[in-house]
PDB file of C-alpha atoms and ligand atoms in Angstrom:
ATOM      1  CA  MET A  74       0.000   0.000   0.000  1.00 61.00           C
ATOM      2  CA  LEU A  75       2.708   2.444   1.092  1.00 62.00           C
ATOM      3  CA  ARG A  76       4.787   1.500  -1.884  1.00 68.00           C
ATOM      4  CA  ARG A  77       1.897   2.319  -4.213  1.00 74.00           C
ATOM      5  CA  LEU A  78       1.650   5.758  -2.613  1.00 71.00           C
ATOM      6  CA  LEU A  79       5.361   6.530  -2.953  1.00 64.00           C
ATOM      7  CA  TRP A  80       5.392   8.061  -6.411  1.00 69.00           C
ATOM      8  CA  PRO A  81       2.126  10.005  -6.075  1.00 74.00           C
ATOM      9  CA  THR A  82       3.482  11.425  -2.774  1.00 66.00           C
ATOM     10  CA  ILE A  83       6.788  12.446  -4.342  1.00 62.00           C
ATOM     11  CA  PHE A  84       4.919  14.007  -7.246  1.00 72.00           C
ATOM     12  CA  ALA A  85       2.617  15.943  -4.888  1.00 71.00           C
ATOM     13  CA  LEU A  86       5.608  17.143  -2.833  1.00 59.00           C
ATOM     14  CA  ILE A  87       7.333  18.393  -5.980  1.00 61.00           C
ATOM     15  CA  LEU A  88       4.187  20.288  -6.973  1.00 68.00           C
ATOM     16  CA  ILE A  89       3.766  21.779  -3.490  1.00 64.00           C
ATOM     17  CA  SER A  90       7.392  22.936  -3.298  1.00 57.00           C
ATOM     18  CA  ALA A  91       7.151  24.438  -6.790  1.00 62.00           C
ATOM     19  CA  ALA A  92       4.023  26.349  -5.749  1.00 66.00           C
ATOM     20  CA  ILE A  93       5.637  27.605  -2.521  1.00 60.00           C
ATOM     21  CA  GLY A  94       8.767  28.704  -4.407  1.00 60.00           C
ATOM     22  CA  TYR A  95       6.643  30.336  -7.045  1.00 59.00           C
ATOM     23  CA  PHE A  96       4.600  32.443  -4.651  1.00 64.00           C
ATOM     24  CA  HIS A  97       7.765  33.560  -2.878  1.00 81.00           C
ATOM     25  CA  LEU A  98       9.332  34.854  -6.074  1.00 91.00           C
ATOM     26  CA  PRO A  99      10.186  38.536  -5.774  1.00 94.00           C
ATOM     27  CA  ARG A 100       7.452  40.548  -7.499  1.00 95.00           C
ATOM     28  CA  GLN A 101       9.704  41.603 -10.384  1.00 96.00           C
ATOM     29  CA  TYR A 102      10.321  37.939 -11.277  1.00 96.00           C
ATOM     30  CA  ASN A 103       6.729  36.805 -10.890  1.00 95.00           C
ATOM     31  CA  PRO A 104       4.846  37.247 -14.191  1.00 93.00           C
ATOM     32  CA  PHE A 105       1.475  37.155 -12.415  1.00 91.00           C
ATOM     33  CA  ALA A 106       2.318  39.745  -9.759  1.00 95.00           C
ATOM     34  CA  PRO A 107       1.279  43.366 -10.334  1.00 96.00           C
ATOM     35  CA  LEU A 108       3.690  45.734 -12.061  1.00 97.00           C
ATOM     36  CA  HIS A 109       5.154  48.289  -9.656  1.00 98.00           C
ATOM     37  CA  VAL A 110       7.062  51.139 -11.261  1.00 98.00           C
ATOM     38  CA  ALA A 111       9.700  51.114  -8.492  1.00 98.00           C
ATOM     39  CA  ASP A 112      10.566  47.417  -8.992  1.00 97.00           C
ATOM     40  CA  PRO A 113      13.891  46.704 -10.737  1.00 96.00           C
ATOM     41  CA  LEU A 114      13.688  45.765 -14.432  1.00 96.00           C
ATOM     42  CA  THR A 115      14.034  42.023 -15.082  1.00 96.00           C
ATOM     43  CA  PRO A 116      13.405  39.818 -18.137  1.00 94.00           C
ATOM     44  CA  VAL A 117       9.845  39.383 -16.767  1.00 96.00           C
ATOM     45  CA  THR A 118       9.190  43.147 -17.017  1.00 96.00           C
ATOM     46  CA  ALA A 119       8.740  42.894 -20.800  1.00 93.00           C
ATOM     47  CA  PHE A 120       5.920  40.411 -20.253  1.00 94.00           C
ATOM     48  CA  LYS A 121       4.264  42.724 -17.734  1.00 96.00           C
ATOM     49  CA  LEU A 122       4.624  45.714 -20.062  1.00 95.00           C
ATOM     50  CA  ARG A 123       2.758  43.859 -22.782  1.00 93.00           C
ATOM     51  CA  ARG A 124       0.068  42.923 -20.310  1.00 94.00           C
ATOM     52  CA  LEU A 125      -0.537  46.636 -19.641  1.00 95.00           C
ATOM     53  CA  ARG A 126      -2.103  46.849 -23.100  1.00 92.00           C
ATOM     54  CA  ASP A 127      -4.230  43.746 -22.873  1.00 91.00           C
ATOM     55  CA  ASP A 128      -5.598  44.199 -19.366  1.00 95.00           C
ATOM     56  CA  PRO A 129      -6.928  47.703 -18.526  1.00 95.00           C
ATOM     57  CA  GLU A 130      -7.417  46.890 -14.826  1.00 96.00           C
ATOM     58  CA  TYR A 131      -3.850  45.639 -14.550  1.00 97.00           C
ATOM     59  CA  CYS A 132      -2.687  48.891 -16.156  1.00 97.00           C
ATOM     60  CA  THR A 133      -4.791  51.109 -13.882  1.00 96.00           C
ATOM     61  CA  ALA A 134      -3.291  49.351 -10.848  1.00 97.00           C
ATOM     62  CA  ALA A 135       0.248  49.842 -12.231  1.00 98.00           C
ATOM     63  CA  LEU A 136      -0.469  53.532 -12.867  1.00 98.00           C
ATOM     64  CA  THR A 137      -1.207  54.095  -9.172  1.00 98.00           C
ATOM     65  CA  THR A 138       2.376  52.973  -8.387  1.00 98.00           C
ATOM     66  CA  ALA A 139       3.924  55.531 -10.776  1.00 98.00           C
ATOM     67  CA  PRO A 140       5.395  58.755  -9.365  1.00 97.00           C
ATOM     68  CA  LEU A 141       3.295  60.990 -11.587  1.00 97.00           C
ATOM     69  CA  ARG A 142       0.256  63.212 -11.415  1.00 98.00           C
ATOM     70  CA  SER A 143      -2.444  62.564 -13.985  1.00 97.00           C
ATOM     71  CA  VAL A 144      -6.123  63.261 -14.510  1.00 97.00           C
ATOM     72  CA  PRO A 145      -8.574  61.264 -16.639  1.00 95.00           C
ATOM     73  CA  ARG A 146      -9.506  62.929 -19.939  1.00 96.00           C
ATOM     74  CA  PRO A 147     -12.787  61.355 -21.078  1.00 91.00           C
ATOM     75  CA  ASP A 148     -13.346  64.398 -23.326  1.00 89.00           C
ATOM     76  CA  ALA A 149     -10.176  63.858 -25.401  1.00 93.00           C
ATOM     77  CA  GLY A 150     -10.256  62.334 -28.859  1.00 91.00           C
ATOM     78  CA  ASN A 151     -12.724  62.587 -31.724  1.00 93.00           C
ATOM     79  CA  ALA A 152     -14.731  60.353 -34.042  1.00 93.00           C
ATOM     80  CA  GLU A 153     -11.758  59.586 -36.255  1.00 94.00           C
ATOM     81  CA  CYS A 154      -9.328  58.987 -33.387  1.00 95.00           C
ATOM     82  CA  PRO A 155     -11.350  58.007 -30.327  1.00 93.00           C
ATOM     83  CA  LEU A 156      -9.521  57.885 -26.996  1.00 94.00           C
ATOM     84  CA  PRO A 157     -11.681  55.760 -24.732  1.00 88.00           C
ATOM     85  CA  ASP A 158      -9.339  55.676 -21.752  1.00 89.00           C
ATOM     86  CA  VAL A 159      -6.582  58.278 -21.565  1.00 96.00           C
ATOM     87  CA  VAL A 160      -5.073  60.541 -18.944  1.00 97.00           C
ATOM     88  CA  GLN A 161      -3.386  63.925 -19.038  1.00 98.00           C
ATOM     89  CA  VAL A 162       0.035  63.394 -17.489  1.00 98.00           C
ATOM     90  CA  GLN A 163       0.576  66.669 -15.671  1.00 98.00           C
ATOM     91  CA  SER A 164       3.881  66.026 -13.972  1.00 98.00           C
ATOM     92  CA  THR A 165       6.269  63.148 -13.418  1.00 98.00           C
ATOM     93  CA  ALA A 166       9.411  62.553 -11.355  1.00 97.00           C
ATOM     94  CA  ILE A 167      11.407  64.753 -13.780  1.00 98.00           C
ATOM     95  CA  PRO A 168       9.977  68.108 -14.913  1.00 98.00           C
ATOM     96  CA  LEU A 169       8.473  68.045 -18.418  1.00 98.00           C
ATOM     97  CA  SER A 170       8.411  70.759 -21.092  1.00 98.00           C
ATOM     98  CA  SER A 171       4.607  70.420 -21.002  1.00 98.00           C
ATOM     99  CA  SER A 172       1.919  67.993 -19.896  1.00 98.00           C
ATOM    100  CA  PHE A 173       0.910  65.256 -22.327  1.00 98.00           C
ATOM    101  CA  LEU A 174      -2.043  63.055 -23.144  1.00 98.00           C
ATOM    102  CA  ALA A 175      -1.317  59.351 -22.691  1.00 98.00           C
ATOM    103  CA  SER A 176      -2.930  55.949 -22.853  1.00 97.00           C
ATOM    104  CA  CYS A 177      -2.480  54.076 -19.592  1.00 97.00           C
ATOM    105  CA  PRO A 178       0.296  51.840 -21.024  1.00 98.00           C
ATOM    106  CA  LEU A 179       2.195  54.891 -22.275  1.00 98.00           C
ATOM    107  CA  ALA A 180       1.909  56.706 -18.923  1.00 98.00           C
ATOM    108  CA  VAL A 181       3.168  53.672 -16.972  1.00 98.00           C
ATOM    109  CA  SER A 182       6.011  52.898 -19.364  1.00 98.00           C
ATOM    110  CA  TYR A 183       7.079  56.553 -19.414  1.00 98.00           C
ATOM    111  CA  ALA A 184       7.378  56.514 -15.609  1.00 98.00           C
ATOM    112  CA  LEU A 185       9.407  53.282 -15.765  1.00 98.00           C
ATOM    113  CA  TRP A 186      11.648  54.785 -18.441  1.00 98.00           C
ATOM    114  CA  GLU A 187      12.361  57.904 -16.398  1.00 98.00           C
ATOM    115  CA  SER A 188      13.408  56.055 -13.278  1.00 97.00           C
ATOM    116  CA  HIS A 189      15.040  52.912 -14.674  1.00 98.00           C
ATOM    117  CA  VAL A 190      16.588  54.087 -17.938  1.00 98.00           C
ATOM    118  CA  LEU A 191      16.891  57.873 -18.293  1.00 98.00           C
ATOM    119  CA  GLN A 192      18.016  58.889 -14.814  1.00 98.00           C
ATOM    120  CA  PRO A 193      20.551  56.026 -14.338  1.00 98.00           C
ATOM    121  CA  LEU A 194      22.074  56.670 -17.792  1.00 98.00           C
ATOM    122  CA  ALA A 195      22.486  60.404 -17.079  1.00 98.00           C
ATOM    123  CA  GLN A 196      24.228  59.486 -13.837  1.00 98.00           C
ATOM    124  CA  GLN A 197      26.419  56.962 -15.613  1.00 98.00           C
ATOM    125  CA  HIS A 198      27.453  59.231 -18.492  1.00 98.00           C
ATOM    126  CA  PHE A 199      27.577  62.643 -16.788  1.00 98.00           C
ATOM    127  CA  THR A 200      27.202  62.035 -13.019  1.00 98.00           C
ATOM    128  CA  GLN A 201      24.277  64.417 -13.294  1.00 98.00           C
ATOM    129  CA  ASP A 202      20.553  64.148 -12.662  1.00 98.00           C
ATOM    130  CA  VAL A 203      18.165  64.962 -15.469  1.00 98.00           C
ATOM    131  CA  ARG A 204      16.514  68.310 -14.763  1.00 98.00           C
ATOM    132  CA  ARG A 205      14.024  68.437 -17.627  1.00 98.00           C
ATOM    133  CA  VAL A 206      12.668  66.395 -20.532  1.00 98.00           C
ATOM    134  CA  THR A 207      11.537  68.184 -23.694  1.00 98.00           C
ATOM    135  CA  HIS A 208       8.952  66.446 -25.828  1.00 98.00           C
ATOM    136  CA  LEU A 209       7.229  67.290 -29.107  1.00 98.00           C
ATOM    137  CA  GLY A 210       3.843  65.842 -28.178  1.00 97.00           C
ATOM    138  CA  SER A 211       2.022  62.567 -27.859  1.00 97.00           C
ATOM    139  CA  TYR A 212      -1.498  62.731 -29.303  1.00 96.00           C
ATOM    140  CA  ALA A 213      -1.973  63.544 -32.982  1.00 95.00           C
ATOM    141  CA  CYS A 214      -4.878  62.201 -35.009  1.00 95.00           C
ATOM    142  CA  ARG A 215      -2.911  61.166 -38.089  1.00 92.00           C
ATOM    143  CA  ASN A 216      -1.554  58.273 -40.109  1.00 91.00           C
ATOM    144  CA  VAL A 217       2.035  57.047 -40.102  1.00 87.00           C
ATOM    145  CA  ARG A 218       3.930  59.453 -42.369  1.00 80.00           C
ATOM    146  CA  GLY A 219       3.502  58.391 -45.980  1.00 80.00           C
ATOM    147  CA  GLY A 220       1.236  55.471 -44.979  1.00 83.00           C
ATOM    148  CA  THR A 221      -2.427  54.567 -44.666  1.00 85.00           C
ATOM    149  CA  ARG A 222      -2.136  53.003 -41.202  1.00 88.00           C
ATOM    150  CA  GLN A 223      -2.949  55.137 -38.143  1.00 90.00           C
ATOM    151  CA  SER A 224       0.074  56.327 -36.182  1.00 93.00           C
ATOM    152  CA  GLU A 225       0.538  55.288 -32.545  1.00 94.00           C
ATOM    153  CA  HIS A 226       0.053  59.004 -31.864  1.00 96.00           C
ATOM    154  CA  ALA A 227      -3.569  58.718 -33.023  1.00 95.00           C
ATOM    155  CA  SER A 228      -4.311  56.660 -29.897  1.00 96.00           C
ATOM    156  CA  ALA A 229      -2.037  58.678 -27.534  1.00 97.00           C
ATOM    157  CA  ASN A 230       0.166  55.603 -27.396  1.00 97.00           C
ATOM    158  CA  ALA A 231       3.448  57.342 -28.230  1.00 98.00           C
ATOM    159  CA  ILE A 232       5.529  60.311 -27.187  1.00 98.00           C
ATOM    160  CA  ASP A 233       8.285  62.080 -29.130  1.00 98.00           C
ATOM    161  CA  ILE A 234      11.273  63.108 -26.995  1.00 98.00           C
ATOM    162  CA  SER A 235      13.609  65.734 -28.435  1.00 98.00           C
ATOM    163  CA  ALA A 236      15.964  66.895 -25.665  1.00 98.00           C
ATOM    164  CA  ILE A 237      17.224  66.168 -22.168  1.00 98.00           C
ATOM    165  CA  ALA A 238      18.524  68.903 -19.851  1.00 98.00           C
ATOM    166  CA  LEU A 239      20.960  67.975 -17.089  1.00 98.00           C
ATOM    167  CA  GLY A 240      21.256  69.371 -13.580  1.00 98.00           C
ATOM    168  CA  ASN A 241      24.345  71.386 -14.577  1.00 98.00           C
ATOM    169  CA  GLY A 242      22.324  73.201 -17.251  1.00 97.00           C
ATOM    170  CA  ARG A 243      23.707  71.261 -20.226  1.00 98.00           C
ATOM    171  CA  SER A 244      21.124  70.411 -22.856  1.00 98.00           C
ATOM    172  CA  ILE A 245      21.450  67.244 -24.948  1.00 98.00           C
ATOM    173  CA  SER A 246      19.443  67.376 -28.147  1.00 98.00           C
ATOM    174  CA  VAL A 247      18.648  64.414 -30.391  1.00 98.00           C
ATOM    175  CA  GLU A 248      18.978  66.635 -33.458  1.00 98.00           C
ATOM    176  CA  LYS A 249      22.349  68.155 -32.505  1.00 98.00           C
ATOM    177  CA  HIS A 250      24.056  65.363 -30.610  1.00 98.00           C
ATOM    178  CA  TRP A 251      22.917  62.010 -32.064  1.00 98.00           C
ATOM    179  CA  THR A 252      26.099  61.664 -34.151  1.00 97.00           C
ATOM    180  CA  ASP A 253      28.311  63.518 -31.650  1.00 97.00           C
ATOM    181  CA  ASP A 254      31.597  61.693 -30.926  1.00 97.00           C
ATOM    182  CA  GLY A 255      31.657  62.722 -27.275  1.00 97.00           C
ATOM    183  CA  ALA A 256      29.649  61.904 -24.180  1.00 97.00           C
ATOM    184  CA  ALA A 257      26.426  63.474 -25.476  1.00 98.00           C
ATOM    185  CA  GLY A 258      26.305  61.178 -28.510  1.00 98.00           C
ATOM    186  CA  ALA A 259      27.225  58.097 -26.472  1.00 98.00           C
ATOM    187  CA  PHE A 260      24.513  58.989 -23.965  1.00 98.00           C
ATOM    188  CA  LEU A 261      21.820  59.411 -26.636  1.00 98.00           C
ATOM    189  CA  ARG A 262      22.711  56.179 -28.416  1.00 98.00           C
ATOM    190  CA  ALA A 263      22.709  54.262 -25.115  1.00 98.00           C
ATOM    191  CA  LEU A 264      19.423  55.923 -24.210  1.00 98.00           C
ATOM    192  CA  HIS A 265      17.823  54.751 -27.450  1.00 98.00           C
ATOM    193  CA  ARG A 266      19.160  51.218 -27.050  1.00 98.00           C
ATOM    194  CA  ARG A 267      18.008  50.873 -23.438  1.00 98.00           C
ATOM    195  CA  SER A 268      14.612  52.434 -24.184  1.00 98.00           C
ATOM    196  CA  CYS A 269      13.891  49.357 -26.302  1.00 96.00           C
ATOM    197  CA  ASP A 270      13.695  47.400 -23.018  1.00 95.00           C
ATOM    198  CA  ILE A 271      10.626  49.427 -22.071  1.00 97.00           C
ATOM    199  CA  PHE A 272       8.802  50.658 -25.160  1.00 97.00           C
ATOM    200  CA  ILE A 273       7.444  48.372 -27.839  1.00 96.00           C
ATOM    201  CA  MET A 274       8.422  50.927 -30.487  1.00 96.00           C
ATOM    202  CA  ALA A 275      11.621  52.924 -30.012  1.00 98.00           C
ATOM    203  CA  LEU A 276      12.604  54.815 -33.149  1.00 97.00           C
ATOM    204  CA  GLY A 277      15.325  57.416 -33.538  1.00 98.00           C
ATOM    205  CA  PRO A 278      17.426  59.208 -36.165  1.00 98.00           C
ATOM    206  CA  ALA A 279      18.811  55.871 -37.415  1.00 96.00           C
ATOM    207  CA  TYR A 280      15.288  54.799 -38.429  1.00 96.00           C
ATOM    208  CA  ASP A 281      14.449  57.491 -40.974  1.00 94.00           C
ATOM    209  CA  ALA A 282      14.752  61.202 -41.759  1.00 95.00           C
ATOM    210  CA  ALA A 283      11.393  61.963 -40.105  1.00 94.00           C
ATOM    211  CA  HIS A 284      13.001  61.042 -36.770  1.00 96.00           C
ATOM    212  CA  HIS A 285      16.168  63.149 -37.203  1.00 97.00           C
ATOM    213  CA  ASN A 286      15.253  65.336 -34.218  1.00 98.00           C
ATOM    214  CA  HIS A 287      13.486  63.025 -31.761  1.00 98.00           C
ATOM    215  CA  PHE A 288      12.968  59.579 -30.302  1.00 98.00           C
ATOM    216  CA  HIS A 289       9.540  58.064 -30.884  1.00 98.00           C
ATOM    217  CA  PHE A 290       8.616  55.885 -27.908  1.00 98.00           C
ATOM    218  CA  GLY A 291       5.390  53.939 -28.351  1.00 98.00           C
ATOM    219  CA  MET A 292       3.282  51.237 -26.748  1.00 97.00           C
ATOM    220  CA  GLY A 293       0.692  50.816 -29.495  1.00 90.00           C
ATOM    221  CA  GLY A 294       2.316  48.392 -31.947  1.00 80.00           C
ATOM    222  CA  ARG A 295       1.683  44.652 -31.955  1.00 80.00           C
ATOM    223  CA  PHE A 296       5.243  43.981 -33.016  1.00 85.00           C
ATOM    224  CA  GLY A 297       8.252  45.659 -31.488  1.00 89.00           C
ATOM    225  CA  LEU A 298      10.669  47.795 -33.446  1.00 94.00           C
ATOM    226  CA  CYS A 299      13.929  49.143 -32.045  1.00 96.00           C
ATOM    227  CA  ARG A 300      15.860  51.200 -34.569  1.00 96.00           C
TER     228      ARG A 300
HETATM  229 ZN1  LIG B 424       6.338  59.837 -32.906  1.00 89.82          ZN
END
């Protein structure tokens, strides 16, 4: 009798220990745990970022963990480019050139980008904090340039970043410094590369001439593009 129970018991013990280990995973390694903006980035973060788009409640919960001020904007959008669920991001951890309209996934990923990519890279390259981020806008009811498909901007799912100002007053501009041989160029190219860990679309001057003066960071595409 006992012998017959041996293997089922071992199997059950394996399952139980796996479940205990699983539920004790740190949140950033547990794909089913909520996304907290302060958690370190891990390979599981990409999975959680994609879930932001597929699960509005999951995204709303993640947004409450972001160090930003936002207000719902049910009035935004129009018949051609409806915006069923967007917020006006009024301020974030780093001062912005102006507020911007954002889908929930864009607002959450922007907050993650600021604290886990932008600020650490500025420290690494210049030992400076970022004092201000200049953007060229997020919502625009239009198609992709030269195409018939709607742009990510038409759903407030993308923001265009043009310049970063450091604590010492230095301004780093995508247009002026992308090909720079010094620290500014190295910083911008690292910033673009690392931004691909957060945003589904991360396009810069290397993509095409339309992006010569900004980074396009988007959460709207089905398929990622990092160029
Ligand atoms: Zn753009």
